[in-house]
Coordinates of C-alpha atoms and ligand atoms in Angstrom, one line a residue:
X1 CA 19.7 -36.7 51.4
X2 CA 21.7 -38.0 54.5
X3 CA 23.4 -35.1 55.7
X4 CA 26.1 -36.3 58.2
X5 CA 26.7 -33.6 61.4
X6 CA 29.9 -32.6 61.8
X7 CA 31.9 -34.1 64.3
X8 CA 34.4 -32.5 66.8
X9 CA 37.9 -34.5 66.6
X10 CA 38.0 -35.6 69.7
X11 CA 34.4 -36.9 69.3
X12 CA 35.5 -39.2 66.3
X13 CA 38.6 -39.7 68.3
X14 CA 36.6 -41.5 71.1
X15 CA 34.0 -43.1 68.8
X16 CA 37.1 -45.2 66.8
X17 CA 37.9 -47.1 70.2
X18 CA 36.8 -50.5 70.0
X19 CA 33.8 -50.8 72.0
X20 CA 34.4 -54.9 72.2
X21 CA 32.0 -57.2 73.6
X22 CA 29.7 -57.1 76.4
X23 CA 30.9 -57.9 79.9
X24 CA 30.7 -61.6 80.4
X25 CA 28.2 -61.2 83.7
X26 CA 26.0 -59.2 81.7
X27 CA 25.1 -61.0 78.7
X28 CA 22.7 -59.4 76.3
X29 CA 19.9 -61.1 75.2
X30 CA 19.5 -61.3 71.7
X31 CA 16.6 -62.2 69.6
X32 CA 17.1 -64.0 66.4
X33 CA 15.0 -63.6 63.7
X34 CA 15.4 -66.4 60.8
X35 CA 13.8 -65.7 57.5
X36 CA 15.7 -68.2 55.6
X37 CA 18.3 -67.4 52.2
X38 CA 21.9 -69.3 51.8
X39 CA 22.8 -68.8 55.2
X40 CA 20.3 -71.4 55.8
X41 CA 20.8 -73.4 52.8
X42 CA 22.0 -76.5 52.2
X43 CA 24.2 -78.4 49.1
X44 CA 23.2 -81.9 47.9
X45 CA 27.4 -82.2 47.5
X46 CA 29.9 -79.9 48.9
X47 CA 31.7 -80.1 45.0
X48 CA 28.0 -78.8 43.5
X49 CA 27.3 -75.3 43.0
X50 CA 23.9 -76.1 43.3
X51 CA 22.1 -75.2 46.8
X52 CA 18.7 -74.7 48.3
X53 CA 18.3 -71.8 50.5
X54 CA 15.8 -71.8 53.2
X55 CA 17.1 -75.1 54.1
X56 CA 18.1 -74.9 57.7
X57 CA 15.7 -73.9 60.4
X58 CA 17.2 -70.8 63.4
X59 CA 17.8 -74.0 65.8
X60 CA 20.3 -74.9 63.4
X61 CA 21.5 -72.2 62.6
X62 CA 22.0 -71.4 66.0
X63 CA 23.3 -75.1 67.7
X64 CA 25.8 -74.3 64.4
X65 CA 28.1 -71.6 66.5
X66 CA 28.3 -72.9 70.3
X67 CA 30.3 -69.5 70.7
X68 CA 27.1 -67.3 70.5
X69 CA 26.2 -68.3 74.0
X70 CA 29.9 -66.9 75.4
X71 CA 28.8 -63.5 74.1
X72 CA 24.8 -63.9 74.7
X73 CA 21.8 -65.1 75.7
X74 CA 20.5 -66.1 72.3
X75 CA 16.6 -66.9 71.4
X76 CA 15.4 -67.5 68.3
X77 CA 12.2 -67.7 65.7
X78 CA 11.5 -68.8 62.3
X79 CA 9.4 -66.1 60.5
X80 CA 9.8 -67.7 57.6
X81 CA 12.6 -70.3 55.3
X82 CA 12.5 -68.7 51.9
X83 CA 15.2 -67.5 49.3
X84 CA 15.0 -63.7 49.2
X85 CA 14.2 -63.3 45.6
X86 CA 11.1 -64.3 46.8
X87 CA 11.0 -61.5 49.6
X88 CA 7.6 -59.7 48.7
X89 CA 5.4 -57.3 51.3
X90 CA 2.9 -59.7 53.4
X91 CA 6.9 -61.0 54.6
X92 CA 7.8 -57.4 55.1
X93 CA 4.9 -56.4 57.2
X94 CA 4.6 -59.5 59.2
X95 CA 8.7 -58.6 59.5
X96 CA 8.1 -55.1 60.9
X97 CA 4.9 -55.9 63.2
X98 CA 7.0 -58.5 64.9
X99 CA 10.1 -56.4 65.7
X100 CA 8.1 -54.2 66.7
X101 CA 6.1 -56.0 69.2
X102 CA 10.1 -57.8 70.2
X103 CA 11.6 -54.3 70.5
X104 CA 8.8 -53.4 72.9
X105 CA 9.8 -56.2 75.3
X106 CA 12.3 -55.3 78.0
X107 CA 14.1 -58.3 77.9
X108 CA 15.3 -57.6 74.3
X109 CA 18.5 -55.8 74.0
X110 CA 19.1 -56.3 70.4
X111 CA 17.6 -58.3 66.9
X112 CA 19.3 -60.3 64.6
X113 CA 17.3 -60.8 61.4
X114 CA 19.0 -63.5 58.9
X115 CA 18.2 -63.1 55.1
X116 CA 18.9 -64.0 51.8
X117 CA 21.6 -61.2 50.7
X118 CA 19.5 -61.2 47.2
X119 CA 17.3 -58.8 48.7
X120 CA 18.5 -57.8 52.3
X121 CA 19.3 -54.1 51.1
X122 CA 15.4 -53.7 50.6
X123 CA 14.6 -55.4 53.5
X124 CA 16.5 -53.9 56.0
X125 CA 16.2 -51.0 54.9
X126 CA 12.3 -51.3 55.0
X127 CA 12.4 -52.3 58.7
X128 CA 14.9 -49.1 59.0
X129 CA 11.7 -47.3 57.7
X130 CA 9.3 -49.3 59.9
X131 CA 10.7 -50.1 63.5
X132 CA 10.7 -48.1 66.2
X133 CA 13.0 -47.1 68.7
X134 CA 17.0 -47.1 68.9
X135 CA 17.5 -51.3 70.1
X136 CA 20.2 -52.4 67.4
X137 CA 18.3 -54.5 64.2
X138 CA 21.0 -56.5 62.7
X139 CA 20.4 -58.1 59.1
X140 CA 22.7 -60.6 58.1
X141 CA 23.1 -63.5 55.4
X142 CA 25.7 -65.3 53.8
X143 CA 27.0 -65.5 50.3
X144 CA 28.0 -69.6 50.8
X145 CA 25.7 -72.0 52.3
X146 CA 26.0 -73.7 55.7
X147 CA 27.1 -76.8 53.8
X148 CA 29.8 -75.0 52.0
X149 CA 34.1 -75.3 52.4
X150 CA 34.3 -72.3 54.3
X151 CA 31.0 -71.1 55.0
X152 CA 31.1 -67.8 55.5
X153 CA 27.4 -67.9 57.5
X154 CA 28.5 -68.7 61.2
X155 CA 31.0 -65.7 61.5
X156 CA 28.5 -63.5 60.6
X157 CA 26.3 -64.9 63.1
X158 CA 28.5 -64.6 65.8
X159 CA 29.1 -61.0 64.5
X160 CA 26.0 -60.1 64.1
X161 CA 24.9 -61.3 67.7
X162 CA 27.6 -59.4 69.0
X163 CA 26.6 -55.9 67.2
X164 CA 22.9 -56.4 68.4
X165 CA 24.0 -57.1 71.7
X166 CA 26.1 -53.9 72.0
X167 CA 24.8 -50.5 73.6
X168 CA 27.4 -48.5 71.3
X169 CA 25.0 -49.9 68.5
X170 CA 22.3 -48.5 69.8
X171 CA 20.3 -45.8 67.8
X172 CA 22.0 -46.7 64.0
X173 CA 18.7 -47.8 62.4
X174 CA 18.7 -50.9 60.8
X175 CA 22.8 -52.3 60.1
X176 CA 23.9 -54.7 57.8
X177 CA 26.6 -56.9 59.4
X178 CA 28.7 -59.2 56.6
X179 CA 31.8 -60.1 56.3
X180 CA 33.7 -58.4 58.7
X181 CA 31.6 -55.0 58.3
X182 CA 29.0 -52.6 59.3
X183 CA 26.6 -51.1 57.1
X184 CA 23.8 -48.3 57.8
X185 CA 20.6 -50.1 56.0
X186 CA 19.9 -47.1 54.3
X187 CA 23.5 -47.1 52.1
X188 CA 24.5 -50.8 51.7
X189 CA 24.2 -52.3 48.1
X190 CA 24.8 -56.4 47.4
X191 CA 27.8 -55.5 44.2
X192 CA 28.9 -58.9 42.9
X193 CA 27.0 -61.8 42.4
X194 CA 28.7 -64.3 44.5
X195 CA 31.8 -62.6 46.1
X196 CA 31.4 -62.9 50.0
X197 CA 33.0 -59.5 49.4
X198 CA 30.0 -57.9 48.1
X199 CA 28.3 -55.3 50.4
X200 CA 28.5 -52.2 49.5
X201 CA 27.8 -48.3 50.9
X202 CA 28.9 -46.5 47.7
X203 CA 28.1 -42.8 48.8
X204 CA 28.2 -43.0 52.7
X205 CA 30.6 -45.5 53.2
X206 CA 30.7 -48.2 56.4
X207 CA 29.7 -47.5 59.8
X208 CA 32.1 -49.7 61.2
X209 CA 34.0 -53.0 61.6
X210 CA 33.6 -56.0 63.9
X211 CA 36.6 -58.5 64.6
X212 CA 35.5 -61.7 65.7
X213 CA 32.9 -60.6 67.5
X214 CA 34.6 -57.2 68.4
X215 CA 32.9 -54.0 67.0
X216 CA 34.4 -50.4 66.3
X217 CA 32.6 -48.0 65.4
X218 CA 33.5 -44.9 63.4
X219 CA 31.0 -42.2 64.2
X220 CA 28.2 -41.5 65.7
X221 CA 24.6 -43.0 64.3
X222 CA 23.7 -41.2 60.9
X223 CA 20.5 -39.3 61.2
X224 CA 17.6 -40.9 60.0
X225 CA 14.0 -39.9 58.6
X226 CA 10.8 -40.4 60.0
X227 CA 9.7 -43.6 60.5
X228 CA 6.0 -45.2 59.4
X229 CA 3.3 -47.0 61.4
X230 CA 2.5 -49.9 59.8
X231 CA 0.9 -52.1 62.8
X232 CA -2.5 -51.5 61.0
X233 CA -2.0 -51.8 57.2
X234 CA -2.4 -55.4 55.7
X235 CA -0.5 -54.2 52.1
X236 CA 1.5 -51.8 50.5
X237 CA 0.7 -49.3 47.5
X238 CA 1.9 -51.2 44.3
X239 CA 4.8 -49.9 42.7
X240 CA 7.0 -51.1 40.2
X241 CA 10.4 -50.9 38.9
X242 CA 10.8 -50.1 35.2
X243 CA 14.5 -50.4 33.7
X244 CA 15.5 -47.9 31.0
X245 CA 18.0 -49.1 28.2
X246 CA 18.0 -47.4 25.0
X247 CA 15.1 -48.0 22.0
X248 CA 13.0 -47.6 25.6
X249 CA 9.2 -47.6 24.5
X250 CA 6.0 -47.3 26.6
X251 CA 5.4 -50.9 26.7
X252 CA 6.2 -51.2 30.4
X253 CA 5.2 -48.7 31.5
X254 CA 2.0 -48.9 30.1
X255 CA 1.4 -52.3 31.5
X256 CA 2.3 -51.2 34.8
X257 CA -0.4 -49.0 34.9
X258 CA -2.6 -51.5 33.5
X259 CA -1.8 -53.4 36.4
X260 CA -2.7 -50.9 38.9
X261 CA 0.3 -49.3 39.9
X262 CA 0.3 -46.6 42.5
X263 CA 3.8 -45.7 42.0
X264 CA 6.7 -46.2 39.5
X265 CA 10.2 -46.4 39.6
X266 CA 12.4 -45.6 36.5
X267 CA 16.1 -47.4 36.7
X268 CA 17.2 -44.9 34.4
X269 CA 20.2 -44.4 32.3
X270 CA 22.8 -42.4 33.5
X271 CA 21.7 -39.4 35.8
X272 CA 18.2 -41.1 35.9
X273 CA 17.6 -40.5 32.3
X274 CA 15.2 -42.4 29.6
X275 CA 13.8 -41.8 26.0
X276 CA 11.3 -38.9 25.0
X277 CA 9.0 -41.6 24.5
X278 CA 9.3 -42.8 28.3
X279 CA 9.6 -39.4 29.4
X280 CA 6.0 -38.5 27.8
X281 CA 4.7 -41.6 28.7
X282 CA 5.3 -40.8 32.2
X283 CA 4.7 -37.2 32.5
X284 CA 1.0 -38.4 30.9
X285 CA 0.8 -40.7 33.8
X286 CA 2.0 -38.4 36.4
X287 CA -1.0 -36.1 35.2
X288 CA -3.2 -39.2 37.0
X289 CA -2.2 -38.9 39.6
X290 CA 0.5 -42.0 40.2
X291 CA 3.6 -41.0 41.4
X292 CA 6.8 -41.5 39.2
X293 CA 10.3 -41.5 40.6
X294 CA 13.3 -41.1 38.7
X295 CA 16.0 -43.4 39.8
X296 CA 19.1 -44.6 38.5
X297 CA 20.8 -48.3 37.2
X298 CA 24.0 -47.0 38.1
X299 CA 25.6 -48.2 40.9
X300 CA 26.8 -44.6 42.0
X301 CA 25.8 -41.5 42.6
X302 CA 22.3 -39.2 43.4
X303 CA 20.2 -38.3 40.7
X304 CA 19.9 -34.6 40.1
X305 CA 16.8 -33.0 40.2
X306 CA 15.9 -30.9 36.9
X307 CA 19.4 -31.7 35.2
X308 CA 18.5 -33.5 31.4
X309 CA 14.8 -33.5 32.8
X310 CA 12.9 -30.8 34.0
X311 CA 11.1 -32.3 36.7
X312 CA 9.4 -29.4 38.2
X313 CA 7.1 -29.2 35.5
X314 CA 6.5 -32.6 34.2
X315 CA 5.6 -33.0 38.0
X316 CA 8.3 -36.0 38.6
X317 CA 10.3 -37.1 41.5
X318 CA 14.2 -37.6 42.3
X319 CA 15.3 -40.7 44.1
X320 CA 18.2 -38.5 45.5
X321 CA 20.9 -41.6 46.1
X322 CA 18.5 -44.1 46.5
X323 CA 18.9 -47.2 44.2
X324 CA 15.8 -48.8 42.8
X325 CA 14.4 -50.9 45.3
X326 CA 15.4 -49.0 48.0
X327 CA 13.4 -46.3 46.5
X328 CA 10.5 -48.3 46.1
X329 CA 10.5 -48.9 49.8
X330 CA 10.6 -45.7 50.6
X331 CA 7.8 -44.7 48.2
X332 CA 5.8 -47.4 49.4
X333 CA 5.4 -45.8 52.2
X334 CA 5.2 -42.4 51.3
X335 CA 2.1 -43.2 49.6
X336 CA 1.0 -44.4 52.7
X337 CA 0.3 -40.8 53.3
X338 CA 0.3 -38.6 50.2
X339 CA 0.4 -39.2 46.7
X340 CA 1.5 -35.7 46.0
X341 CA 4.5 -35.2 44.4
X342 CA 6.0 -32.3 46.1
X343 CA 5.6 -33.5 49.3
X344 CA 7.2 -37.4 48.3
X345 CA 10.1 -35.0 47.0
X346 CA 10.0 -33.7 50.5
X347 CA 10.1 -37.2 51.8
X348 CA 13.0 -38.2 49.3
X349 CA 15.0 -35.6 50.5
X350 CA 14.7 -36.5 54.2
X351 CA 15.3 -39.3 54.3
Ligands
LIG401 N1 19.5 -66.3 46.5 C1 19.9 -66.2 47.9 C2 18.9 -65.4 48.7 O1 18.9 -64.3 48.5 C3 21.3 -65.7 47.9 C4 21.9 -65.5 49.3 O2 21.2 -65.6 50.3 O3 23.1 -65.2 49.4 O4 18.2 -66.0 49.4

């Protein structure tokens, strides 16, 4: 539950003024991180739909906006060139352990991390969950690649560069910086499949805007959870997403188990709803000991705790607002440290 502190008028007043770029003599340096999607992909044809992301390497991507270097001193590293559907945990940690150890270094002032936008609300909001201290992480992507008519990739660059490199960004967690806005990791949603309008933060709404390299912010940084160690683990607990639809058996979620899963996810129906038959599947497997999460497939709202399905006693836990695969995040790491149910409520709810 993100409870937002109230903020005296005058407060809010101040924290609307542009904060605008850094002053030319000091130029922030800024770290880029490139782990590949369509902001580094590349069209056989510019009239083709078809494109491989993860094309591009961070030297292009960077030698692609000359601009950057009026507003920073810009580095850059490949971590990896892949399309984010194909995101998965080794890339996460490896992710987290290096901004880490880049945060720690004195000459960094702020990280830009490019992604594929398939997956950059899990992402970022895992490195939200994972990286220390207030320097500004700033994910970014692009919904057309660099080949495209009107690429939408080297604005959000720039912007990007110029959100990480700002001290009013400091201490936000993890921000999502597309098309002209500002997203808190933690609420940002990819809505439409190939809009570049298609970022999302459905129940908190954006942190702020950024004009040509120009931010405003609206408030000051959300409150944010505690954050997990992760310097000495070499994988995460395995859990899975399950998707409820109606006629929903125990198939799944059988197989899941099978599988060895630590944790599941339900993408329920509705208020995180499912079948009886689901519902006593899981509240068999919850007797074992793995952790189940109800969650919803809508693209709004929290789900209620003990509404249609009383979780207390089947021993079941509430995403809150928490989409599926943010939730998984989250419980990925939870069971880092307890696979108890009351206390990954706890852990739900504070985060
Ligand atoms: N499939 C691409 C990816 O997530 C989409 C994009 O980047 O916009 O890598």
């Amino acid at each position: 539950m993100r409870v937002v502190p109230a903020v005296a008028p005058i407060a809010l007043a101040l924290s609307l003024l542009s904060v605008g770029p850094a002053p030319a003599a000091e130029k922030p340096n800024v770290h880029i991180v490139a782990t590949g999607g369509t902001i580094a992909g590349a069209q056989a044809d510019v009239e083709q739909h078809g494109y491989t992301a993860g094309t591009f390497t961070v030297d292009s991507l960077i030698q692609a906006v000359p601009e950057l270097k009026d507003i920073a001193a810009v580095t850059g590293e490949q971590l990896v060139n892949i399309p984010s559907q194909d995101m998965n945990d080794d890339v996460w940690l490896k992710l987290a352990k290096r901004l880490n150890e880049l945060l720690a270094d004195p000459k960094v002032d702020g990280i830009v991390v490019t992604h594929g936008t398939d997956t950059l609300e899990e992402t970022s909001y895992f490195t939200q969950l994972t990286v220390a201290g207030d320097k500004p992480v700033v994910f970014t992507g692009s919904m057309r690649p660099a080949t495209a008519i009107s690429a939408d990739g080297p604005m959000n660059l720039y912007n990007s560069v110029a959100v990480a490199g700002n001290p009013a960004a400091r201490g936000y967690g993890s921000l999502v910086v597309l098309n002209d806005e500002i997203h808190a990791a933690r609420d940002v949603y990819k809505t439409h499949t190939t809009s570049v309008d298609t970022f999302r933060s459905p129940e908190h709404g954006l942190v702020g805007r950024v004009d040509t390299g120009h931010p405003t912010l609206f408030g000051p940084p959300p409150p944010r959870g505690a954050t997990y160690d992760v310097g000495a683990l070499t994988a995460l607990p395995q859990v899975e997403i399950i998707y409820a639809h109606s006629n929903m058996g125990r198939t799944l979620i059988d197989a899941a188990i099978a599988a060895g899963a630590k944790g599941l996810i339900v993408a329920g129906v509705g208020n995180g709803n499912m079948t009886k038959v689901a519902i006593d599947t899981l509240a068999e497997v919850a007797k074992t000991g793995v952790v189940v999460v109800r969650s919803t497939k809508l693209a709004e709202g929290t789900v209620v705790r003990n509404a249609e399905v009383d979780d207390d006693k089947l021993g079941f836990v509430v995403s809150d607002d928490f989409k599926p695969g943010k939730a998984r995040a989250l419980l990925q790491l939870a069971l880092t440290r307890t696979s108890d149910p009351v206390e990954i409520q706890k852990i739900f709810d504070s985060h």
